XYZ file of C-alpha atoms in Angstrom:
612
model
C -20.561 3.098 -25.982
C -23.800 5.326 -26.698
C -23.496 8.560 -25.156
C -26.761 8.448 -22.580
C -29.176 11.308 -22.738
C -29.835 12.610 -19.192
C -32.995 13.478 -17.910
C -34.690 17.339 -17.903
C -33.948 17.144 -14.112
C -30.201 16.405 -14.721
C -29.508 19.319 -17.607
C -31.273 21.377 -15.564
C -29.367 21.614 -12.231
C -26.519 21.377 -14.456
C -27.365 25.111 -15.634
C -27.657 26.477 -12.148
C -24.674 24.769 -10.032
C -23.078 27.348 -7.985
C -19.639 28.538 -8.500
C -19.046 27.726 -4.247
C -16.790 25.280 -2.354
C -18.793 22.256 -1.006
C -20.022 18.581 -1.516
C -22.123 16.722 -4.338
C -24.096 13.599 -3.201
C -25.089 11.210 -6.508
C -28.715 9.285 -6.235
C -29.491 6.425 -8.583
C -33.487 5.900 -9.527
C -33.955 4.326 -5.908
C -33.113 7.347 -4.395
C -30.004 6.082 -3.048
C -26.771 8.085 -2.603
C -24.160 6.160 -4.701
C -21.431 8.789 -4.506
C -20.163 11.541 -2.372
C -17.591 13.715 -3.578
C -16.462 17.597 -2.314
C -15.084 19.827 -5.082
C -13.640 23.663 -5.280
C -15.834 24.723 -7.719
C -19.290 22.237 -7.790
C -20.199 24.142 -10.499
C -16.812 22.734 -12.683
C -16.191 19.583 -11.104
C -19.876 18.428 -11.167
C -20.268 19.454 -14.883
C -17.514 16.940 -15.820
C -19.004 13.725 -14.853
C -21.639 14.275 -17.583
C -19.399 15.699 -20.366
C -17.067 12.762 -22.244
C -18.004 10.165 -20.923
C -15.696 7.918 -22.724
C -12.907 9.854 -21.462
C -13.806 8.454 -17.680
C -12.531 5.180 -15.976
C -14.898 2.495 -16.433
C -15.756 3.056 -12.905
C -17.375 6.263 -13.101
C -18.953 5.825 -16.166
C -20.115 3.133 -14.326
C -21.648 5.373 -12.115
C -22.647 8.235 -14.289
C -24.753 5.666 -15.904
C -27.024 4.843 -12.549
C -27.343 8.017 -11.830
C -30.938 9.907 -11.929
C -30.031 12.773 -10.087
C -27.657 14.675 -7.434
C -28.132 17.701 -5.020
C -25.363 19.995 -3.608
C -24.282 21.189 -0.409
C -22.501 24.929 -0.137
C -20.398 25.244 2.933
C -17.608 28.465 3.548
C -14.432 26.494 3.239
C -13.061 23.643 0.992
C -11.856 22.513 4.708
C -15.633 22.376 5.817
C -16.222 20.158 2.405
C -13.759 17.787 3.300
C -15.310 17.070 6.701
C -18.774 16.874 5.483
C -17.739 14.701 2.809
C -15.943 12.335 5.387
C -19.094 12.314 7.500
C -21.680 12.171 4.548
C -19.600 8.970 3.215
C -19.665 7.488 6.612
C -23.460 8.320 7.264
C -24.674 7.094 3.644
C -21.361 4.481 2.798
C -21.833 5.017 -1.131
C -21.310 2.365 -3.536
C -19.083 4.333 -5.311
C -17.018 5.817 -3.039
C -13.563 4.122 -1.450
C -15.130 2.889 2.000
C -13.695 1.917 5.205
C -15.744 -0.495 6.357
C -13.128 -2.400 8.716
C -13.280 -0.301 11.490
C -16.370 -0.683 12.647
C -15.557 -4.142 13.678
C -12.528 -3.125 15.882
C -12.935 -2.746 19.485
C -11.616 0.986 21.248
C -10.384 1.513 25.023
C -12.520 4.129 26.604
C -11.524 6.246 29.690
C -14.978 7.797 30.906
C -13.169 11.212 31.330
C -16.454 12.937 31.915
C -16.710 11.190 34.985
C -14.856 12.422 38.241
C -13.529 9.015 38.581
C -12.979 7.379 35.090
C -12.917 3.720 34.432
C -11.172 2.278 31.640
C -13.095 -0.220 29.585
C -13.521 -1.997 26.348
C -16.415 -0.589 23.761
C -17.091 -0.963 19.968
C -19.141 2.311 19.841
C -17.492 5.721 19.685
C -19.598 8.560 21.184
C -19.611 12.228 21.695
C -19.507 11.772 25.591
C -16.140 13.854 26.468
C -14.477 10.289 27.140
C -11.329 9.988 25.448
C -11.131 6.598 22.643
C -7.572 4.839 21.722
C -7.837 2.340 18.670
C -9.075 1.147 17.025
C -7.579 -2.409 17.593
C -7.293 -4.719 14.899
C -5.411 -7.298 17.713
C -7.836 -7.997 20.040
C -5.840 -10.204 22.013
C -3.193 -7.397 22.332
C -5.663 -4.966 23.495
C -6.669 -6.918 26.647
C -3.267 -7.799 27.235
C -2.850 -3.822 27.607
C -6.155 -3.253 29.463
C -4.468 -6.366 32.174
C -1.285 -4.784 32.068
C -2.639 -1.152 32.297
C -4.894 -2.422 35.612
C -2.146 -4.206 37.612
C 0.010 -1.127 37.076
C -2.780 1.298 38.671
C -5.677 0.592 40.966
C -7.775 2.150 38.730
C -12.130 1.777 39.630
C -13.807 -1.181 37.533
C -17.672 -0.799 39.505
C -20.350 1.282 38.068
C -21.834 2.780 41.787
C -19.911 5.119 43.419
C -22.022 5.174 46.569
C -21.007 2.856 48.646
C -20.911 2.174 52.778
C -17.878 -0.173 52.061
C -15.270 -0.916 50.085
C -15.097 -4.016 47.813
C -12.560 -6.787 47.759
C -10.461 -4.951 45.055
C -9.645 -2.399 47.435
C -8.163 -5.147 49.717
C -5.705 -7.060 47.828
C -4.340 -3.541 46.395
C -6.571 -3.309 42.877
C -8.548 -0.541 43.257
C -8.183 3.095 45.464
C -11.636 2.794 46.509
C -12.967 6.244 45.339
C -16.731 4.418 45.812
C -16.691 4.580 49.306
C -14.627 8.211 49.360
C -11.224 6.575 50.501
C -9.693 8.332 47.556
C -9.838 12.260 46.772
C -9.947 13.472 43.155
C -6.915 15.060 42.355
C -5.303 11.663 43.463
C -7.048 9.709 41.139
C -6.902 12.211 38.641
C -3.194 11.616 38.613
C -3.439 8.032 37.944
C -5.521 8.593 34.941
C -3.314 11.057 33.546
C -0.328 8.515 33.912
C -2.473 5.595 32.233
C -3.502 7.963 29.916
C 0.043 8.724 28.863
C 1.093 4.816 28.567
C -1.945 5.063 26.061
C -0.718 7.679 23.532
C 3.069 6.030 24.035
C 4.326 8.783 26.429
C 6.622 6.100 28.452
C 9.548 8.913 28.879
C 7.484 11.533 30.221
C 5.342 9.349 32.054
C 8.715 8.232 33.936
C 10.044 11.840 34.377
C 6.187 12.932 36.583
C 6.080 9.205 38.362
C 9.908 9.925 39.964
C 9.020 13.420 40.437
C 5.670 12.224 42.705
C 7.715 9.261 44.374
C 10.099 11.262 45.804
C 7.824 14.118 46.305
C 5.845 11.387 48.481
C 9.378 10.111 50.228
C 9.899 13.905 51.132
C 6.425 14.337 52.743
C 6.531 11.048 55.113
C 3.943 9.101 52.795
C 6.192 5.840 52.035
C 2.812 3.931 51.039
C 2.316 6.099 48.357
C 5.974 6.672 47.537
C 6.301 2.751 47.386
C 2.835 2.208 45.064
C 4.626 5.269 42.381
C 8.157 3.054 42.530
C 6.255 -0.020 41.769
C 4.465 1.765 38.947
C 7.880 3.103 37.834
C 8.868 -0.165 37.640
C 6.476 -1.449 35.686
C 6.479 1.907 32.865
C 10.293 1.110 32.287
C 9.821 -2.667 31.986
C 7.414 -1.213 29.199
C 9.362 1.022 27.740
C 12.510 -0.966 27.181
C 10.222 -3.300 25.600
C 9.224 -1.131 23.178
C 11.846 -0.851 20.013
C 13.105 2.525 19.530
C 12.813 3.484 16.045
C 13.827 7.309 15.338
C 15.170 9.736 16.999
C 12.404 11.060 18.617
C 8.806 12.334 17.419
C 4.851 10.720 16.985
C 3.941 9.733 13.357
C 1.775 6.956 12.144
C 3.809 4.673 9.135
C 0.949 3.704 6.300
C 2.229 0.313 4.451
C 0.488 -0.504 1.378
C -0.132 -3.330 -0.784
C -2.372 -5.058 -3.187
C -3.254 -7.953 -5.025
C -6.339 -9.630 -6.789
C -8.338 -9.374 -3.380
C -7.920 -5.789 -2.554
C -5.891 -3.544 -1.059
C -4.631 -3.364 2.493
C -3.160 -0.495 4.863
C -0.829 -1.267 7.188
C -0.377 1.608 10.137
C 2.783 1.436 12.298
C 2.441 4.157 15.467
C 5.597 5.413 16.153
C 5.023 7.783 19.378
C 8.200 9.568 20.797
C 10.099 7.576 18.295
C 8.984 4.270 19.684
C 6.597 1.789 17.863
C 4.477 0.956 19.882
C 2.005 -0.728 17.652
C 0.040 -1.769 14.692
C -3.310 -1.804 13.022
C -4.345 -3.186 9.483
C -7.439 -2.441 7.545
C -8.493 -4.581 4.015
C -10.376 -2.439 1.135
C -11.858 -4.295 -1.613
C -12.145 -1.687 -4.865
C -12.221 -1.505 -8.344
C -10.615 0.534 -10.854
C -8.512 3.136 -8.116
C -4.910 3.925 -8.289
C -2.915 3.824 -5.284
C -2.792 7.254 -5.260
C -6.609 7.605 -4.313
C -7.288 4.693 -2.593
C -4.406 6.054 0.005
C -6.348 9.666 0.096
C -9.871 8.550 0.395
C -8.302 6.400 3.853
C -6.253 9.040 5.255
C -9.597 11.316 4.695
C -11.736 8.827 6.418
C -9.150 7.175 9.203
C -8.123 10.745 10.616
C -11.802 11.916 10.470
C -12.689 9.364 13.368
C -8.737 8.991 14.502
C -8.401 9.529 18.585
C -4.440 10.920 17.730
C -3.239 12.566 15.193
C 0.289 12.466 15.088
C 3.038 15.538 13.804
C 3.542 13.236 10.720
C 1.708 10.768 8.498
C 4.438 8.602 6.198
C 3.077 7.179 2.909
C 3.877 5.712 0.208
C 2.303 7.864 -2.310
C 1.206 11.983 -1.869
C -1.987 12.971 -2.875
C -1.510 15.450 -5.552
C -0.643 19.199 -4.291
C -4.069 20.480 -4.119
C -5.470 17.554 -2.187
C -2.254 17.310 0.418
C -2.684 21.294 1.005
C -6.141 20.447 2.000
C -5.828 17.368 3.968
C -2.657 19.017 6.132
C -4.562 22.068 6.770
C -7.676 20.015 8.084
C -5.260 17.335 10.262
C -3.475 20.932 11.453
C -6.840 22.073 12.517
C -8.108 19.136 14.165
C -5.191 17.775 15.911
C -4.378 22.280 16.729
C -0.964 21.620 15.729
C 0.898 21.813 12.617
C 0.305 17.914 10.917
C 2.338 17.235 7.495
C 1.942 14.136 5.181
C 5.325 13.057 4.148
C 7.014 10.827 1.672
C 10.401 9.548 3.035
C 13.498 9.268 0.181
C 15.662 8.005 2.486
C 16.722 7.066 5.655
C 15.408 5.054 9.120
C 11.721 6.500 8.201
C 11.822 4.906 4.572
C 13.071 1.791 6.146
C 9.918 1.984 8.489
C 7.960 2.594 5.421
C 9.149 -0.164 3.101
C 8.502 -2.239 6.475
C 5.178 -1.617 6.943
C 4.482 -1.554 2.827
C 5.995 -5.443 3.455
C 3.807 -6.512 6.233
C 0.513 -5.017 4.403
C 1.688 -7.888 1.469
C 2.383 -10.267 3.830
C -1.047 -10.186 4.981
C -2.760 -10.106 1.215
C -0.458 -13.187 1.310
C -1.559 -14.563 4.221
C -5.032 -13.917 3.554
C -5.055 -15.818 0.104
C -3.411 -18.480 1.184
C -5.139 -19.972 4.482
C -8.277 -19.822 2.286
C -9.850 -16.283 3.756
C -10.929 -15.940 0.146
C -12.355 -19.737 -1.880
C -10.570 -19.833 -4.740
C -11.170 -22.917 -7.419
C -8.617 -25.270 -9.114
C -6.920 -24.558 -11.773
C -8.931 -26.307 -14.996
C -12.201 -24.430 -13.170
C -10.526 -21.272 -12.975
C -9.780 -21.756 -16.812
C -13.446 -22.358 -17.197
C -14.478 -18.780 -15.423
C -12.130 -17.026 -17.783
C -13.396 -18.617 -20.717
C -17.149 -17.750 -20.057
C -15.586 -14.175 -18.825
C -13.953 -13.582 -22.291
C -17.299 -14.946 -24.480
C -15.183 -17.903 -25.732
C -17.045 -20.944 -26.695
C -13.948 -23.063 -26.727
C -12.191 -24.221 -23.813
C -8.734 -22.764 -22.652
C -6.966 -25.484 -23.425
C -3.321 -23.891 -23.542
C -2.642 -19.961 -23.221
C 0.300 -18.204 -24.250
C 1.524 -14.921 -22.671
C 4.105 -12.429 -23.719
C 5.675 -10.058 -21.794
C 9.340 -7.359 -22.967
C 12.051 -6.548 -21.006
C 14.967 -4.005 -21.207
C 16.722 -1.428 -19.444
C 16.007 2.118 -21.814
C 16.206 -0.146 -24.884
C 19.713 -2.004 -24.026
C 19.459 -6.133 -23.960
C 15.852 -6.138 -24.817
C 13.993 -9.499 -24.339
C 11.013 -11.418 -24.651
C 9.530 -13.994 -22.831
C 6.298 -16.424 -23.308
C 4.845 -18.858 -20.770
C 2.300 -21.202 -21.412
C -0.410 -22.412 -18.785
C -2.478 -25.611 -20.177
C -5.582 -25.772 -18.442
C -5.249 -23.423 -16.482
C -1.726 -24.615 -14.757
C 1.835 -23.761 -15.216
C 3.543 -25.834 -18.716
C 7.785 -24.885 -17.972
C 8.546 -27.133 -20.974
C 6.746 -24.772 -23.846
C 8.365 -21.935 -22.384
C 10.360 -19.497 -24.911
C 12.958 -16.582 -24.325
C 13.733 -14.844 -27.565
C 16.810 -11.576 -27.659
C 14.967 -8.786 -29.636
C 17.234 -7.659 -32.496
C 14.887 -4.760 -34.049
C 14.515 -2.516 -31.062
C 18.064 -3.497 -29.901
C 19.595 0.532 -28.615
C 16.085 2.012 -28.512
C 13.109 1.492 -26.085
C 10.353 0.606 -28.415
C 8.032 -2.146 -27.109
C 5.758 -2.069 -29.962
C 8.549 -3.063 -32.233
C 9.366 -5.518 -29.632
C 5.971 -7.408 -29.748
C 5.646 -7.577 -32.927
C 8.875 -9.208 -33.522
C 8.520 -11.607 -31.376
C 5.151 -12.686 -31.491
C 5.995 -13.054 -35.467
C 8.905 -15.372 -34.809
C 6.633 -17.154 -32.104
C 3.560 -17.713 -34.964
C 5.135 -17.620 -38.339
C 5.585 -21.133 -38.447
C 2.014 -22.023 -37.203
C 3.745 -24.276 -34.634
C 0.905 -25.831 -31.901
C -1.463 -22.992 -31.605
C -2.610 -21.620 -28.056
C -6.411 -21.208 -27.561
C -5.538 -17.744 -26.068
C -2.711 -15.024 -27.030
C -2.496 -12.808 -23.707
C -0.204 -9.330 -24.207
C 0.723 -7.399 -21.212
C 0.096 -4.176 -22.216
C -2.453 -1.807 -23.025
C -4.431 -1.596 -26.516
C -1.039 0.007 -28.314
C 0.673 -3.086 -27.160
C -2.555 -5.516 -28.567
C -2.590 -3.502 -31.731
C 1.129 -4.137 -32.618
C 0.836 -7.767 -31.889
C -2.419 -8.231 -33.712
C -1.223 -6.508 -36.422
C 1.408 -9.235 -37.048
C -0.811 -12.305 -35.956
C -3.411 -11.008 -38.432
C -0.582 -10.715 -41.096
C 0.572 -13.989 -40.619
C -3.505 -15.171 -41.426
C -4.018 -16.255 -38.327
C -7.514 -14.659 -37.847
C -9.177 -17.068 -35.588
C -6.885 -16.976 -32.950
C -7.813 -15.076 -29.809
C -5.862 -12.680 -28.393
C -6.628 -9.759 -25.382
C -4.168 -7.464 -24.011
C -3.926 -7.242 -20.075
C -3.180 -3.609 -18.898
C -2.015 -3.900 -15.271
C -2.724 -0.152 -13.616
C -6.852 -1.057 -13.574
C -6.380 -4.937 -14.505
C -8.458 -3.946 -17.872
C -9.133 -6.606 -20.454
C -8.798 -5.399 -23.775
C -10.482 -7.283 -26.887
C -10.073 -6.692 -30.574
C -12.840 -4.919 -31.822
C -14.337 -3.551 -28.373
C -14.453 -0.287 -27.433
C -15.568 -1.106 -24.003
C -12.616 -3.167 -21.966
C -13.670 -5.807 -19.077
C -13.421 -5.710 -15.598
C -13.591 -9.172 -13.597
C -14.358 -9.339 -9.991
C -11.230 -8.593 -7.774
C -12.165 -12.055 -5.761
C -13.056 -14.177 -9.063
C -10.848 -17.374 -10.066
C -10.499 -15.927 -13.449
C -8.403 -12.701 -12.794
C -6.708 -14.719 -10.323
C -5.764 -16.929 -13.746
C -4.932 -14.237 -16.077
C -3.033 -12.412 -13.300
C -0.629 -15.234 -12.482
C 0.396 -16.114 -16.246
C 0.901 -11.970 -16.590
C 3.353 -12.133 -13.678
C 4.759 -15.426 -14.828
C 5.499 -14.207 -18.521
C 6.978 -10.579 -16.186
C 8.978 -12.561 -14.017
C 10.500 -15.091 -16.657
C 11.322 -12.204 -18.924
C 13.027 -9.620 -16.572
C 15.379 -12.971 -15.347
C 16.324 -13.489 -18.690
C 17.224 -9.964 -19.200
C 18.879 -9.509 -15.999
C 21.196 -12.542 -16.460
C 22.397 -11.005 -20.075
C 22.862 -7.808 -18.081
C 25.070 -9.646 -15.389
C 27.300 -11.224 -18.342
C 27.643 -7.760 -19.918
C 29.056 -5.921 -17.125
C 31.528 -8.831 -16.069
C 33.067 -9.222 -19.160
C 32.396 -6.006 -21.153
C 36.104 -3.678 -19.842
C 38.781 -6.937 -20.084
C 36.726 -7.762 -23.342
C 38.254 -4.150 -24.961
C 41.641 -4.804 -23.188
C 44.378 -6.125 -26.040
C 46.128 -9.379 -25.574
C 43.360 -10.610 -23.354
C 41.724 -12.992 -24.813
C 38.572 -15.672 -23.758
C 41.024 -18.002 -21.903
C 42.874 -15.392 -19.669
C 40.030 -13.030 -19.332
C 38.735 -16.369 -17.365
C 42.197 -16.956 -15.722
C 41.899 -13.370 -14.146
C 38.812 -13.702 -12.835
C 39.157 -17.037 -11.270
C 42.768 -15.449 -9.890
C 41.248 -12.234 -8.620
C 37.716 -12.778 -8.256
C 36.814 -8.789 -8.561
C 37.292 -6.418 -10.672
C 38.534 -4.114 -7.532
C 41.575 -6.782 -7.131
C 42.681 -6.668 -10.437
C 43.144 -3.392 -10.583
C 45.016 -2.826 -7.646
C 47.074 -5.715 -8.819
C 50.846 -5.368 -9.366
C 52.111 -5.894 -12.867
C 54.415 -8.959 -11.627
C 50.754 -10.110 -10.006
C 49.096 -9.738 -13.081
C 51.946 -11.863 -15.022
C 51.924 -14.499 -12.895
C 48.624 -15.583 -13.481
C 48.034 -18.994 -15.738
C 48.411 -18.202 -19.635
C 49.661 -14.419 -18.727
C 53.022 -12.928 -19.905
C 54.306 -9.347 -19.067
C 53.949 -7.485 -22.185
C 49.931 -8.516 -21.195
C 50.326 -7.495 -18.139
C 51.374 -4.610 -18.598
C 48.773 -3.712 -21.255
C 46.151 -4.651 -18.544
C 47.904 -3.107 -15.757
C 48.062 0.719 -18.014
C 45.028 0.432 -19.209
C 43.659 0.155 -15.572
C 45.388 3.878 -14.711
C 44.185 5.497 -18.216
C 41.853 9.142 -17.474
C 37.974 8.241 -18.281
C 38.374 9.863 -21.534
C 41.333 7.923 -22.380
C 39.853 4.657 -21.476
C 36.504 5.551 -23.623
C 38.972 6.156 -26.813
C 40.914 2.995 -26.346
C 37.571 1.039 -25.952
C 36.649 2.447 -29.182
């Protein structure tokens, strides 16, 4: 790639960024803003988009290229640049910026808390009103089930006027205080709001505590009506709360699940609130070319800037890096005026929650895929979009993939699958032991041997070679197919972290579409070749450890090594074993018993030098 000469305006500013905190905003030659980014230093961090480019993801030189110039923002606080970067990317919603868009679609409950008398209603549109916003809600249907069940446990007001001669019919059957016609004083009401308010944010436990507290309060003063309305709300708050699952110990956090696939990526929240979960919400990105790591900070960023409740604790599945975390917590702690911390669990119930919600956020990719959210084309047209993709003027008639397995160098293996048009071909599948890099983790070595035993013969030659790897891994194996004088055949590497396609003799690597048929195509045989080699290797792993101690035992030999197995069926049993026990097994005598039975009871040192 050419390095591009920027324009005067460009070199220019360059010379006279300021050495502040604050935000850059990118413009292409529309005058568009295609990126918004904050930074520590704008003078440093803008400086490097323009310097190496070939040293950047393909996505931001992507974006370097469109752009015709930016402007800068100084504000007092790398806080302050966060939140004007939050708002600037939901004001302008940059091309190249990680963008929630979902949201906006998802409908809030609103309690008019500016009013003396607030209602509780249904909106899409959150405004700077002083009412108070819950959601969003990605479950519709379970939002209005809440709104019916919030509204038959309190009579709360659902008309606009609040000047009325006479009640309406709600007041009659018991739905409504009546506040309109002034058959309801404030504080009462006030009371009721705070209690539905509190089923809102998950406070179920304290909710009960103040409802007992005003029932018998009411019993005390005479006023059974209202006593009798607080039990039957009672009621209905612990019919709630033993419905909801109890999760920890105690304590509000929201649970962020995450998953992707060739679609996009998807965030699954679980609310825990007073260690209850008392729901979900689920929100689909569709990017290019981001790690996990910053697709998960650009949505905490945007979800807590707009966020009605921001809990003590926000689980993930990945921390930003230290800087960024420092940041975000101090901004959440600010907002939410009380200490906030994002955490990564390593064990217990809150990793369980975690791997939970990371589980459901696949299961909806899954989901998604599958009942056709997303048209996807058969398998010999899918074979077709790859080979226009690639610049191939033959069709993809058969494909072969390779992919190496081993645990830090021990049983190293190989597999290669084979799709024919695009579909799965089981028969032509291979699985090769790698003797070369047998003891030592060296993939390179790997390839190359095996792709050499695959090829030397010429034996039915694919169309397409696919290596999963990066360009050291296409390298090795081209050096080899090259070698052999194959120097027609095709062959890319597949690197998985940014789904890049790498081809010999191309500096620049290709991208597909996330929602195209052919990285759906090249992604499957990639995860076949992955999943058919790490079986392999897994079963010689298996055979290793079950036979590997009796196989350094003396006197034990194939046939009652199998005997003692099929006796004692663990390891565990055998040793614990008596040496009569051990004799009495089929093909057994006691001078092997005994052998087996000692060598059981030798020190770890011992036992190392006698399997030597």
């Amino acid at each position: 790639m050419t390095e591009r000469v920027f324009s005067e305006r460009i070199q220019h500013d360059l010379k006279v960024l300021p050495d502040n905190p604050g935000v850059y905003l990118m413009h292409d030659n529309t005058g568009r803003v295609i990126y918004v980014g904050k930074a520590v230093v704008l003078k440093n961090r803008v400086r490097s988009y323009f310097r190496n480019l070939a040293s950047h993801t393909p996505k931001v030189k992507a974006m370097v290229e469109k752009v015709e110039y930016f402007e800068t923002i100084i504000t007092s606080s790398e806080v302050e640049a966060l939140i004007l970067e939050c708002n600037l990317i939901k004001k302008y919603r940059p091309r190249y910026n990680i963008s929630l868009k979902d949201d906006k679609t998802y409908p809030y409950l609103k309690v008019t808390m500016q009013e003396d008398f607030p209602r509780l209603f249904v909106t899409r549109r959150q405004m700077r009103d002083g009412a108070k916003y819950y959601g969003p809600y990605a479950d519709a249907s379970a939002m209005h089930a809440t709104v019916k069940l919030l509204r038959s446990m309190f009579p709360l007001r659902t008309c606009r006027k609040m000047n009325l001669d006479r009640p309406c019919l709600n007041y009659h059957i018991k739905r409504c205080l009546a506040p309109c016609a002034g058959l309801c004083s404030k504080s009462e009401y006030g009371n009721m709001i705070k209690s539905v308010c509190m089923v809102l944010e998950g406070k179920t436990g304290e909710l009960e505590k103040d409802l007992k507290n005003r029932m018998e309060e009411a019993a005390e003063n005479y006023a059974f009506e209202e006593a009798a309305r607080l039990r039957d709300q009672l009621k209905a708050v612990r019919k709630l709360d033993e419905e909801q699952k109890a999760v920890t110990s105690g304590g509000d956090m929201d649970v962020l699940g995450f998953a992707q696939d060739m679609t996009g990526f998807c965030v699954q929240i679980f609310f825990v609130r007073k260690g209850k979960l008392i729901g979900r919400d689920n929100f689909f990105l569709h990017e290019q070319g981001e790690s996990e790591e910053e697709i998960l900070t650009a949505f905490v960023k945007q979800y807590y800037n707009e966020a009605t409740f921001i809990p003590k604790e926000i689980i993930l599945p990945q921390l930003p890096c230290d800087e960024e975390r420092t940041l975000i917590e101090l901004w959440l702690t600010e907002k939410a005026a009380r200490k906030t911390e994002l955490f990564l669990p390593q064990r217990g119930v809150k990793k369980d929650l975690l791997k939970l919600a990371c589980e459901n956020a696949k299961k909806l990719l899954d989901e998604r895929l599958r009942t056709g959210s997303l048209s996807l084309k058969n398998d010999e047209e899918a074979a077709e979009e790859l080979q226009l993709a690639l610049g191939m003027d033959v069709p993809l008639v058969r494909m072969d993939c390779f992919d190496i397995s081993h645990t830090q160098g021990s049983e190293t293996v190989a597999s290669m699958v084979v799709f024919r048009n695009g579909s799965i071909s089981k028969k032509d599948y291979r699985k090769y032991k790698i003797q070369s890099a047998e003891g030592k983790p060296d993939d390179f070595k790997s390839m190359q041997e095996v792709v050499y035993r695959r090829y030397k013969d010429y034996e039915d030659l694919p169309t397409l070679v696919v290596i999963d790897g990066g360009k050291g891994q296409l390298s090795s194996a081209l050096e080899i197919i090259r070698g052999l004088g194959l120097n027609d055949l095709a062959v890319v590497g597949l690197a998985k972290r940014e789904e890049e396609i790498f081809i010999p003799g191309q500096s620049e690597s290709i991208l597909l579409e996330r929602d195209s048929a052919a990285l759906h195509l090249i992604q499957r045989i990639r995860d076949e070749a992955h999943r058919f080699a790490i079986t392999f290797h897994r079963k010689l792993r298996t055979k290793r450890n079950l036979v590997s101690i009796l196989d350094h035992v003396g006197g034990i030999g194939p046939k009652r090594r199998q005997a003692l197995w099929k006796e004692f069926k663990t390891l565990d049993a055998m040793k614990k074993a008596s040496v009569e026990e051990l004799a009495n097994v089929d093909g057994m005598n006691i001078k092997a018993a005994e052998t087996l039975y000692e060598f059981f009871r030798l020190d770890l040192p011992d036992k190392a030098e006698a399997i030597k």
